[in-house]
Short mmCIF file of C-alpha atoms in Angstrom, two decimals:
data_model
loop_
_atom_site.label_atom_id
_atom_site.label_comp_id
_atom_site.label_asym_id
_atom_site.label_seq_id
_atom_site.Cartn_x
_atom_site.Cartn_y
_atom_site.Cartn_z
CA MET A 1 0.00 0.00 0.00
CA ALA A 2 1.67 3.20 -1.12
CA GLU A 3 1.62 6.39 0.91
CA LYS A 4 1.62 9.79 -0.76
CA THR A 5 2.01 13.13 0.99
CA GLU A 6 1.17 16.37 -0.72
CA ALA A 7 1.34 19.98 0.43
CA ALA A 8 -2.00 21.63 0.86
CA THR A 9 -1.43 25.27 0.04
CA GLY A 10 -5.01 26.34 0.00
CA GLY A 11 -5.24 26.70 -3.75
CA ALA A 12 -7.82 25.26 -6.03
CA GLY A 13 -7.00 21.73 -5.20
CA ALA A 14 -6.99 22.17 -1.47
CA GLY A 15 -10.73 22.43 -1.24
CA LYS A 16 -11.38 19.05 -2.77
CA GLN A 17 -10.08 16.11 -0.77
CA PRO A 18 -9.20 12.74 -2.36
CA ARG A 19 -11.93 10.15 -2.14
CA SER A 20 -9.80 7.95 0.12
CA VAL A 21 -9.46 10.82 2.60
CA ARG A 22 -13.23 11.24 2.67
CA VAL A 23 -13.63 7.53 3.39
CA VAL A 24 -11.11 7.84 6.24
CA LEU A 25 -13.11 10.77 7.63
CA LEU A 26 -16.27 8.66 7.58
CA ALA A 27 -14.50 5.93 9.57
CA LEU A 28 -13.25 8.51 12.07
CA MET A 29 -16.76 9.85 12.52
CA ILE A 30 -17.91 6.36 13.48
CA ALA A 31 -15.21 6.21 16.14
CA MET A 32 -16.14 9.68 17.39
CA MET A 33 -19.76 8.58 17.65
CA LEU A 34 -18.58 5.67 19.79
CA ALA A 35 -17.10 8.04 22.37
CA MET A 36 -19.93 10.59 22.24
CA LEU A 37 -22.77 8.09 22.42
CA ASP A 38 -21.44 6.57 25.63
CA ASN A 39 -21.51 9.84 27.54
CA MET A 40 -24.99 10.70 26.32
CA ILE A 41 -26.50 7.25 26.87
CA ILE A 42 -25.10 6.92 30.40
CA GLY A 43 -26.19 10.45 31.31
CA THR A 44 -29.85 9.62 30.70
CA ALA A 45 -29.64 6.18 32.29
CA MET A 46 -27.76 7.43 35.35
CA PRO A 47 -30.77 7.90 37.67
CA THR A 48 -31.84 4.27 37.13
CA ILE A 49 -28.27 2.95 37.47
CA VAL A 50 -27.63 4.76 40.72
CA GLY A 51 -31.09 3.93 42.02
CA GLU A 52 -30.38 0.20 41.60
CA LEU A 53 -26.75 -0.01 42.69
CA GLY A 54 -26.39 2.67 45.32
CA GLY A 55 -27.31 6.04 46.77
CA LEU A 56 -27.29 9.54 45.40
CA GLU A 57 -23.86 10.21 46.92
CA HIS A 58 -22.26 7.92 44.31
CA LEU A 59 -23.75 9.75 41.33
CA SER A 60 -20.75 11.96 40.67
CA TRP A 61 -18.23 9.13 41.02
CA VAL A 62 -19.66 7.06 38.20
CA VAL A 63 -18.91 9.97 35.89
CA THR A 64 -15.81 11.23 37.71
CA ALA A 65 -14.00 7.87 37.48
CA TYR A 66 -14.54 7.85 33.72
CA THR A 67 -13.50 11.45 33.14
CA LEU A 68 -10.54 11.17 35.52
CA ALA A 69 -9.15 8.14 33.66
CA THR A 70 -9.79 9.90 30.36
CA ALA A 71 -7.94 13.00 31.51
CA ALA A 72 -4.96 11.04 32.82
CA SER A 73 -4.55 8.96 29.66
CA THR A 74 -5.25 11.62 27.02
CA PRO A 75 -1.73 13.19 26.92
CA LEU A 76 -0.13 9.74 26.75
CA TRP A 77 -2.30 8.71 23.79
CA GLY A 78 -1.42 11.93 21.97
CA LYS A 79 2.30 11.42 22.51
CA LEU A 80 2.14 7.75 21.50
CA GLY A 81 0.53 8.79 18.23
CA ASP A 82 3.22 11.39 17.56
CA MET A 83 6.04 8.96 18.29
CA TYR A 84 4.86 5.61 16.94
CA GLY A 85 2.01 6.37 14.56
CA ARG A 86 -1.64 7.21 15.13
CA LYS A 87 -3.36 4.16 13.65
CA GLY A 88 -2.00 1.58 16.10
CA SER A 89 -2.54 3.71 19.19
CA PHE A 90 -6.01 4.69 17.99
CA MET A 91 -7.16 1.11 17.45
CA THR A 92 -5.70 0.07 20.81
CA SER A 93 -7.72 2.75 22.56
CA ILE A 94 -10.90 1.46 20.89
CA VAL A 95 -10.22 -2.08 22.14
CA ILE A 96 -9.64 -0.89 25.72
CA PHE A 97 -12.82 1.17 25.57
CA LEU A 98 -14.84 -1.86 24.45
CA VAL A 99 -13.38 -4.05 27.22
CA GLY A 100 -14.36 -1.42 29.78
CA SER A 101 -17.85 -1.19 28.30
CA ALA A 102 -18.40 -4.95 28.54
CA LEU A 103 -17.17 -5.05 32.14
CA SER A 104 -19.31 -2.06 33.14
CA GLY A 105 -22.39 -3.83 31.81
CA MET A 106 -21.61 -6.80 34.06
CA ALA A 107 -21.02 -4.74 37.24
CA GLN A 108 -22.79 -6.09 40.32
CA ASP A 109 -22.26 -3.18 42.70
CA MET A 110 -21.31 0.48 42.64
CA GLY A 111 -17.64 -0.21 43.41
CA GLN A 112 -17.28 -2.49 40.40
CA LEU A 113 -19.09 -0.05 38.14
CA ILE A 114 -16.81 2.80 39.16
CA GLY A 115 -13.70 0.65 38.58
CA PHE A 116 -14.86 -0.58 35.19
CA ARG A 117 -15.83 2.94 34.16
CA ALA A 118 -12.22 3.90 34.87
CA ILE A 119 -11.03 1.21 32.42
CA GLN A 120 -13.51 2.50 29.90
CA GLY A 121 -12.16 6.01 30.44
CA LEU A 122 -8.60 4.87 29.74
CA GLY A 123 -9.67 3.83 26.26
CA ALA A 124 -11.85 6.91 25.76
CA GLY A 125 -8.78 9.08 26.30
CA GLY A 126 -7.43 7.90 22.95
CA LEU A 127 -10.66 8.11 20.97
CA MET A 128 -11.31 11.84 20.70
CA VAL A 129 -7.64 12.83 20.59
CA GLY A 130 -7.02 10.20 17.91
CA VAL A 131 -9.85 11.48 15.73
CA MET A 132 -8.80 15.11 16.10
CA ALA A 133 -5.09 14.47 15.51
CA ILE A 134 -5.71 12.32 12.42
CA ILE A 135 -8.03 14.96 10.98
CA GLY A 136 -5.32 17.51 11.77
CA ASP A 137 -2.88 15.42 9.72
CA LEU A 138 -5.23 15.07 6.77
CA ILE A 139 -6.92 18.46 6.40
CA PRO A 140 -5.35 21.97 6.60
CA PRO A 141 -7.09 24.26 9.13
CA ARG A 142 -8.70 26.63 6.59
CA GLU A 143 -10.35 23.72 4.77
CA ARG A 144 -11.07 21.98 8.05
CA GLY A 145 -13.83 24.48 8.74
CA LYS A 146 -16.00 22.78 6.10
CA TYR A 147 -15.70 19.52 7.95
CA GLN A 148 -16.88 21.09 11.18
CA GLY A 149 -20.40 20.45 9.94
CA MET A 150 -19.62 16.74 9.67
CA ILE A 151 -17.98 16.66 13.11
CA ALA A 152 -20.75 18.73 14.67
CA GLY A 153 -23.35 16.57 12.96
CA VAL A 154 -21.91 13.42 14.48
CA MET A 155 -21.68 15.06 17.90
CA ALA A 156 -25.22 16.40 17.70
CA LEU A 157 -26.56 13.09 16.37
CA SER A 158 -24.88 11.36 19.29
CA MET A 159 -26.16 13.91 21.77
CA ILE A 160 -29.69 13.86 20.36
CA GLY A 161 -29.83 10.13 19.70
CA GLY A 162 -27.82 9.18 22.79
CA PRO A 163 -30.35 10.35 25.40
CA LEU A 164 -33.19 8.87 23.33
CA VAL A 165 -31.38 5.55 22.90
CA GLY A 166 -30.26 5.58 26.53
CA GLY A 167 -33.73 6.31 27.80
CA THR A 168 -35.34 3.68 25.55
CA ILE A 169 -32.80 1.04 26.51
CA THR A 170 -33.17 1.85 30.20
CA ASP A 171 -36.96 1.76 30.08
CA HIS A 172 -37.26 -1.44 28.01
CA TRP A 173 -34.02 -3.49 28.14
CA GLY A 174 -32.39 -2.46 31.38
CA TRP A 175 -29.48 -0.12 32.08
CA ARG A 176 -26.79 -2.77 31.42
CA TRP A 177 -27.50 -2.56 27.70
CA SER A 178 -26.50 1.09 27.90
CA PHE A 179 -22.94 -0.27 28.01
CA TYR A 180 -23.38 -3.34 25.82
CA ILE A 181 -24.63 -1.18 22.95
CA ASN A 182 -21.06 0.09 22.52
CA LEU A 183 -19.80 -3.32 21.44
CA PRO A 184 -21.30 -3.68 17.94
CA LEU A 185 -20.60 -0.03 17.13
CA GLY A 186 -17.02 -0.47 18.31
CA VAL A 187 -16.47 -3.53 16.14
CA VAL A 188 -17.71 -1.61 13.10
CA ALA A 189 -15.31 1.23 13.92
CA LEU A 190 -12.37 -1.17 14.28
CA ILE A 191 -13.08 -2.85 10.94
CA ALA A 192 -13.51 0.48 9.15
CA ILE A 193 -10.35 2.02 10.59
CA SER A 194 -8.30 -1.09 9.84
CA ALA A 195 -9.52 -1.20 6.23
CA VAL A 196 -9.31 2.43 5.11
CA LEU A 197 -6.88 4.32 7.34
CA HIS A 198 -3.32 4.08 6.05
CA LEU A 199 -0.80 6.44 7.63
CA PRO A 200 3.00 6.31 7.56
CA LYS A 201 4.38 4.24 10.42
CA LYS A 202 6.68 6.05 12.78
CA ARG A 203 9.60 4.81 14.83
CA SER A 204 11.12 6.74 17.69
CA GLU A 205 14.20 5.96 19.72
CA ALA A 206 13.00 8.14 22.58
CA ARG A 207 11.16 6.61 25.51
CA ILE A 208 7.70 7.52 26.66
CA ASP A 209 7.68 10.06 29.47
CA TYR A 210 6.30 7.68 32.08
CA LEU A 211 7.44 9.83 35.01
CA GLY A 212 5.62 12.81 33.54
CA ALA A 213 2.50 10.71 32.99
CA ALA A 214 2.65 9.43 36.59
CA LEU A 215 3.08 12.91 38.06
CA LEU A 216 0.24 14.29 35.95
CA THR A 217 -2.06 11.42 36.93
CA ILE A 218 -1.31 11.86 40.64
CA GLY A 219 -1.84 15.61 40.43
CA ILE A 220 -5.14 15.36 38.54
CA THR A 221 -6.43 12.60 40.81
CA ALA A 222 -5.62 14.51 43.99
CA ILE A 223 -7.21 17.74 42.83
CA VAL A 224 -10.38 16.02 41.59
CA LEU A 225 -10.66 14.16 44.91
CA VAL A 226 -10.46 17.50 46.69
CA THR A 227 -13.31 18.90 44.61
CA THR A 228 -15.33 15.70 45.08
CA TRP A 229 -14.81 15.11 48.81
CA GLY A 230 -14.44 18.69 50.03
CA GLY A 231 -17.49 19.78 51.98
CA THR A 232 -19.20 16.38 51.62
CA GLU A 233 -17.13 13.40 52.80
CA TYR A 234 -14.66 15.64 54.62
CA ALA A 235 -14.64 19.22 55.85
CA TRP A 236 -12.69 21.63 53.66
CA THR A 237 -10.25 22.24 56.53
CA SER A 238 -9.82 18.54 57.42
CA ALA A 239 -6.41 16.87 57.41
CA ARG A 240 -7.41 14.57 54.52
CA ILE A 241 -8.35 17.47 52.24
CA MET A 242 -5.19 19.37 53.17
CA GLU A 243 -3.11 16.27 52.39
CA LEU A 244 -4.74 15.89 48.98
CA ILE A 245 -4.17 19.57 48.17
CA GLY A 246 -0.51 19.22 49.14
CA ILE A 247 -0.07 16.05 47.07
CA GLY A 248 -1.83 17.56 44.06
CA VAL A 249 0.12 20.81 44.07
CA ALA A 250 3.45 19.02 44.62
CA ALA A 251 2.75 16.54 41.81
CA LEU A 252 1.72 19.23 39.32
CA VAL A 253 4.70 21.44 40.19
CA GLY A 254 6.96 18.41 39.80
CA PHE A 255 5.29 17.63 36.48
CA VAL A 256 5.92 21.13 35.11
CA PHE A 257 9.55 21.02 36.26
CA TRP A 258 10.10 17.59 34.73
CA GLN A 259 8.61 18.63 31.40
CA THR A 260 11.46 21.12 31.00
CA ARG A 261 14.00 18.29 31.29
CA ALA A 262 12.35 15.23 29.71
CA ALA A 263 13.70 14.11 26.33
CA GLU A 264 10.17 13.58 24.99
CA PRO A 265 7.87 15.53 27.34
CA ILE A 266 4.35 14.23 27.44
CA LEU A 267 3.08 17.83 27.40
CA PRO A 268 5.72 20.10 25.79
CA LEU A 269 5.52 23.46 27.51
CA HIS A 270 6.64 25.40 24.45
CA ILE A 271 3.19 25.03 22.87
CA PHE A 272 1.81 27.30 25.60
CA ARG A 273 3.98 30.16 24.30
CA SER A 274 1.21 30.68 21.78
CA ARG A 275 -1.36 33.02 23.31
CA ASN A 276 -4.15 31.56 21.20
CA PHE A 277 -3.33 27.99 22.21
CA THR A 278 -3.36 28.91 25.89
CA LEU A 279 -6.64 30.79 25.55
CA MET A 280 -8.25 27.89 23.67
CA SER A 281 -7.17 25.56 26.48
CA VAL A 282 -8.90 27.82 29.00
CA ILE A 283 -12.07 28.07 26.90
CA GLY A 284 -12.06 24.31 26.30
CA PHE A 285 -11.84 23.71 30.06
CA ILE A 286 -14.88 25.92 30.62
CA VAL A 287 -16.88 24.29 27.79
CA GLY A 288 -16.23 20.88 29.36
CA PHE A 289 -17.19 22.21 32.80
CA VAL A 290 -20.50 23.54 31.51
CA MET A 291 -21.46 20.88 28.96
CA PHE A 292 -21.15 17.79 31.12
CA GLY A 293 -22.77 19.52 34.06
CA ALA A 294 -25.73 20.44 31.86
CA THR A 295 -26.14 16.96 30.39
CA LEU A 296 -26.00 15.45 33.89
CA PHE A 297 -28.33 17.74 35.82
CA LEU A 298 -30.90 18.62 33.17
CA PRO A 299 -32.21 15.01 32.95
CA LEU A 300 -32.31 14.89 36.75
CA TYR A 301 -34.39 18.06 36.83
CA GLN A 302 -36.68 16.90 34.03
CA GLN A 303 -37.32 13.49 35.57
CA SER A 304 -37.64 14.60 39.20
CA VAL A 305 -39.36 17.98 38.87
CA GLN A 306 -41.09 17.96 35.47
CA GLY A 307 -42.13 14.30 35.70
CA ALA A 308 -40.48 13.13 32.45
CA SER A 309 -39.55 9.50 31.84
CA ALA A 310 -35.98 8.53 31.02
CA THR A 311 -36.89 8.46 27.33
CA ASN A 312 -38.69 11.80 27.38
CA SER A 313 -35.89 13.53 29.31
CA GLY A 314 -33.59 12.61 26.43
CA LEU A 315 -36.00 14.10 23.89
CA LEU A 316 -36.38 17.22 26.00
CA LEU A 317 -32.67 17.96 25.47
CA LEU A 318 -33.35 18.47 21.75
CA PRO A 319 -33.54 22.30 21.91
CA MET A 320 -30.03 22.55 23.32
CA LEU A 321 -28.49 19.94 21.04
CA GLY A 322 -30.28 21.10 17.90
CA ALA A 323 -29.18 24.68 18.49
CA MET A 324 -25.62 23.49 19.02
CA LEU A 325 -25.66 21.57 15.72
CA VAL A 326 -26.97 24.47 13.64
CA THR A 327 -24.59 27.01 15.16
CA SER A 328 -21.57 24.75 14.80
CA MET A 329 -22.32 24.13 11.12
CA VAL A 330 -22.74 27.86 10.46
CA ALA A 331 -19.48 28.59 12.31
CA GLY A 332 -17.64 26.03 10.19
CA ARG A 333 -18.95 27.41 6.91
CA VAL A 334 -18.22 31.02 7.82
CA THR A 335 -14.71 30.15 9.02
CA THR A 336 -13.93 28.32 5.77
CA SER A 337 -15.27 31.07 3.51
CA THR A 338 -13.80 34.05 5.38
CA GLY A 339 -10.89 32.65 7.41
CA ARG A 340 -12.17 34.63 10.41
CA TYR A 341 -13.18 33.05 13.68
CA LYS A 342 -12.79 35.40 16.66
CA VAL A 343 -16.47 36.38 16.61
CA PHE A 344 -17.50 32.82 17.52
CA PRO A 345 -15.63 32.54 20.87
CA LEU A 346 -16.99 35.96 21.79
CA ALA A 347 -20.59 35.11 20.89
CA GLY A 348 -20.28 31.64 22.40
CA GLY A 349 -19.04 32.92 25.75
CA ALA A 350 -21.83 35.50 25.95
CA LEU A 351 -24.63 33.11 24.96
CA MET A 352 -23.41 30.36 27.26
CA THR A 353 -23.29 32.75 30.23
CA VAL A 354 -26.80 34.06 29.61
CA GLY A 355 -28.24 30.60 28.94
CA LEU A 356 -26.84 29.09 32.12
CA TYR A 357 -28.15 31.97 34.17
CA LEU A 358 -31.60 31.41 32.66
CA LEU A 359 -31.39 27.70 33.56
CA SER A 360 -30.55 28.66 37.13
CA THR A 361 -33.91 30.48 37.39
CA MET A 362 -35.94 27.29 36.80
CA ASP A 363 -38.17 26.14 39.66
CA THR A 364 -40.98 23.65 40.23
CA ASP A 365 -43.38 25.75 38.13
CA THR A 366 -41.16 26.15 35.05
CA THR A 367 -42.80 24.72 31.94
CA ARG A 368 -41.05 22.44 29.49
CA PHE A 369 -41.39 25.08 26.78
CA THR A 370 -39.63 27.68 28.91
CA SER A 371 -36.83 25.33 29.93
CA GLY A 372 -36.47 24.37 26.26
CA LEU A 373 -35.91 28.01 25.29
CA TYR A 374 -33.27 28.36 28.01
CA MET A 375 -31.52 25.20 26.82
CA ALA A 376 -31.51 26.50 23.23
CA VAL A 377 -29.58 29.59 24.34
CA VAL A 378 -26.95 27.37 26.00
CA GLY A 379 -26.81 25.23 22.87
CA LEU A 380 -26.17 28.27 20.67
CA GLY A 381 -23.25 29.21 22.88
CA MET A 382 -21.72 25.75 22.93
CA GLY A 383 -22.11 25.45 19.15
CA CYS A 384 -19.94 28.55 18.70
CA LEU A 385 -17.19 27.03 20.83
CA MET A 386 -17.13 23.24 20.41
CA GLN A 387 -15.07 22.93 17.21
CA ILE A 388 -13.52 26.39 17.02
CA THR A 389 -11.41 25.70 20.12
CA MET A 390 -9.76 22.65 18.53
CA LEU A 391 -9.37 24.36 15.14
CA VAL A 392 -7.60 27.43 16.56
CA ALA A 393 -5.46 25.32 18.91
CA GLN A 394 -4.22 23.11 16.07
CA ASN A 395 -3.57 26.17 13.92
CA SER A 396 -1.34 27.56 16.67
CA VAL A 397 1.30 24.79 16.62
CA GLU A 398 3.64 23.14 14.14
CA MET A 399 2.72 19.88 12.45
CA LYS A 400 5.17 17.88 14.59
CA ASP A 401 3.18 18.89 17.69
CA MET A 402 -0.26 18.11 16.22
CA GLY A 403 -0.78 15.09 18.47
CA VAL A 404 0.17 16.77 21.74
CA ALA A 405 -1.79 19.90 20.77
CA SER A 406 -4.90 17.83 20.11
CA SER A 407 -4.42 15.80 23.29
CA SER A 408 -3.74 18.90 25.40
CA THR A 409 -6.89 20.63 24.17
CA THR A 410 -8.88 17.46 24.76
CA LEU A 411 -7.25 17.10 28.19
CA PHE A 412 -8.35 20.54 29.32
CA ARG A 413 -11.89 19.93 28.11
CA THR A 414 -11.93 16.60 29.95
CA LEU A 415 -10.52 18.19 33.09
CA GLY A 416 -13.23 20.79 32.85
CA SER A 417 -15.90 18.11 32.69
CA SER A 418 -14.35 16.29 35.66
CA PHE A 419 -14.19 19.44 37.77
CA GLY A 420 -17.64 20.50 36.62
CA VAL A 421 -19.31 17.23 37.54
CA ALA A 422 -17.46 17.06 40.87
CA ILE A 423 -18.03 20.64 41.99
CA MET A 424 -21.55 21.02 40.61
CA GLY A 425 -22.39 17.56 41.97
CA ALA A 426 -21.17 18.47 45.45
CA LEU A 427 -23.15 21.71 45.46
CA PHE A 428 -26.23 19.93 44.11
CA ASN A 429 -26.10 17.17 46.74
CA ASN A 430 -25.57 19.60 49.61
CA ARG A 431 -28.44 21.81 48.50
CA VAL A 432 -30.82 18.85 48.03
CA GLN A 433 -30.02 17.56 51.52
CA ASP A 434 -30.45 20.98 53.10
CA VAL A 435 -33.82 21.63 51.48
CA MET A 436 -35.08 18.14 52.32
CA ALA A 437 -34.06 18.65 55.92
CA GLU A 438 -35.98 21.93 56.00
CA ARG A 439 -39.14 20.72 54.28
CA ALA A 440 -39.53 17.05 55.22
CA ALA A 441 -37.16 16.46 58.14
CA GLY A 442 -35.97 12.88 58.76
CA SER A 443 -38.67 11.00 56.89
CA GLY A 444 -38.08 12.93 53.71
CA ALA A 445 -34.33 12.53 53.84
CA LYS A 446 -34.70 8.80 54.44
CA ALA A 447 -37.12 8.39 51.56
CA THR A 448 -34.84 10.33 49.26
CA GLU A 449 -31.79 8.29 50.23
CA GLN A 450 -33.61 5.01 49.67
CA SER A 451 -34.95 6.08 46.30
CA ALA A 452 -31.71 7.76 45.20
CA THR A 453 -32.37 9.90 42.13
CA LEU A 454 -36.05 9.18 42.01
CA THR A 455 -37.58 8.15 38.71
CA ALA A 456 -41.02 9.46 37.74
CA ASP A 457 -42.71 6.23 38.90
CA ALA A 458 -40.83 6.15 42.21
CA LEU A 459 -41.60 9.81 42.76
CA ASN A 460 -45.32 9.28 42.27
CA ALA A 461 -45.25 6.49 44.84
CA LEU A 462 -44.07 8.85 47.59
CA PRO A 463 -46.46 10.64 49.93
CA ALA A 464 -47.54 14.01 48.54
CA ALA A 465 -45.68 16.06 51.18
CA ILE A 466 -42.39 14.22 50.66
CA ARG A 467 -42.78 14.33 46.87
CA ASP A 468 -43.31 18.09 46.96
CA ALA A 469 -40.30 18.53 49.25
CA TYR A 470 -38.09 16.46 46.99
CA GLN A 471 -39.12 18.38 43.87
CA HIS A 472 -38.31 21.67 45.58
CA ALA A 473 -34.99 20.22 46.74
CA VAL A 474 -33.94 19.12 43.26
CA SER A 475 -35.05 22.48 41.85
CA ALA A 476 -32.93 24.28 44.43
CA GLY A 477 -29.98 21.99 43.68
CA THR A 478 -30.11 22.65 39.95
CA HIS A 479 -30.39 26.39 40.62
CA THR A 480 -27.13 26.31 42.57
CA ALA A 481 -25.35 24.15 39.99
CA PHE A 482 -26.34 26.24 36.97
CA LEU A 483 -25.66 29.53 38.73
CA LEU A 484 -22.11 28.34 39.32
CA GLY A 485 -21.90 27.33 35.65
CA SER A 486 -22.97 30.83 34.61
CA VAL A 487 -20.25 32.42 36.72
CA VAL A 488 -17.62 30.09 35.26
CA ALA A 489 -18.83 30.77 31.71
CA VAL A 490 -17.97 34.46 32.17
CA LEU A 491 -14.31 33.41 32.14
CA ALA A 492 -14.73 32.00 28.62
CA LEU A 493 -16.05 35.35 27.43
CA VAL A 494 -13.11 37.17 29.04
CA ALA A 495 -10.62 34.76 27.44
CA ALA A 496 -12.25 35.21 24.02
CA VAL A 497 -11.62 38.96 24.15
CA PHE A 498 -7.85 38.33 24.07
CA VAL A 499 -7.87 35.85 21.15
CA LYS A 500 -5.72 37.09 18.23
CA GLU A 501 -7.13 36.29 14.80
CA VAL A 502 -4.17 34.55 13.11
CA PRO A 503 -4.54 33.50 9.44
CA LEU A 504 -5.48 29.83 9.16
CA LYS A 505 -3.02 27.50 7.45
CA GLY A 506 -4.06 26.66 3.92
CA ALA A 507 -5.83 30.00 3.61
CA GLY A 508 -4.27 30.91 0.28
CA PRO A 509 -1.04 32.03 -1.41
CA LYS A 510 -0.96 35.37 0.34
CA GLU A 511 -1.04 33.84 3.79
CA ALA A 512 1.36 31.12 2.76
CA ASP A 513 4.29 33.54 2.93
CA THR A 514 3.32 34.94 6.31
CA PRO A 515 5.83 34.12 9.07
CA ALA A 516 4.95 33.01 12.55
CA ASP A 517 3.58 35.88 14.60
CA GLY A 518 4.99 37.27 17.78
CA ASP A 519 2.78 35.12 19.91
CA GLY A 520 4.24 31.94 18.51
CA ASP A 521 1.28 31.15 16.25
CA PRO A 522 2.70 29.68 13.03
CA ALA A 523 0.88 30.98 10.01
CA THR A 524 2.64 28.96 7.38
CA ALA A 525 0.18 27.44 4.94
CA LYS A 526 1.88 24.13 4.41
CA ALA A 527 0.08 21.24 6.01
CA PRO A 528 0.56 17.70 4.81
CA VAL A 529 -2.42 15.81 3.48
CA THR A 530 -1.82 12.09 3.65
CA GLU A 531 -3.60 10.16 0.91
CA ALA A 532 -4.11 6.44 1.37
CA VAL A 533 -3.75 4.89 -2.06
#
């Protein structure tokens, strides 16, 4: 099988990709759907899962274990792809993800489920970064805007179909099939990738930065444990929390120091010399914080307060996800035709802030139509940010750093989701418990604990007074969580103000001669397009 590499200079031929590249992109979209569907399916099925296997206090950990493992493994997958070739590492990550999915479906208690979700997360760390890095190899950034519609379409299809599929599976087949459904889709992805993706194999004499990976994993784990346990399992001033803060800070400081000395750093610090790359990392963190919090707590609110079934709560997310799809497609087309993109981070930060604040105003009397409008505003904001962050980040580094740039951007988004779920989950749980204690005293708290995240049927079975108290408690909890999200989203708007609009690679002959700017953003137009022949 021959490999041919051509320079994409943004001329007439750059806009039309070889057929084989389009087939590769289709295979990558299948793999991306694999990762996206899992998050969406599990989000809708979570109330039933937690209700069967444990109490409400374990809700955040089922998600946190997955996102924590994803965050820890993402930089390693990116570096492995840069050093040894993307195809092998990408397919390995799919296999690990499928093994974790099968084990999660067989879990018999909450401890097993959390552990197996961690295995699943290890594989998931290589899925998104693999897709993004391979696309970065194949398509120059200016032309990549056209493919944002395809990427956004897959993400929106997964987000729209995921809750529907998850709710239907949970209601009719049982929650275990929420994990088993990954297996046939994963096999299709493996076959497609093996058959059509042909990239040059790489060989590197350098060793993987295992010490850096270990330090980063310890630091991330400690900090996430602080956000998860602080104020719930342990007091913020307790010795355990102080120990975790000390371990986390020491590990992260050690990681940064070691990255300046490692032969092949897992996260090269020089990429952060680019202002745009650093800003996109910040915005990506905030998008992850907001998005996963919204997809976790909106179904809880809809099922507990608005009386929706698991299936209907998935359908009720359509306003947010549909708005995100449309906006992302428009952003991609405009970016490709004009080469300009700064307006989208600005608009996205503003819309996301306003939308989250509107969600925080929901109470027990809020109609589904009103909550749908609020969700649409959040979706418009996320649609402006989802793909633009990766596009600008990849445009800000050299081709040799494409893998670590993709993995770093994905890492920060994953960290954001982990912190978001942990912090918003802790605030939600505390607020629910406080309101239940005020409104229903001991009997209400006991009923809530036994029923975990009450489904519509379980909620209707409660005495009227306790049911009313629980609905007010969940409403108050979501208010606190979304109000925090709105405050955090302001930071994305502030970061967007400082983004510098650097010409996208492949933007045309004029830009092709432009040197790297003072912020370290390379503006050279040459980006290799690998054609599998």
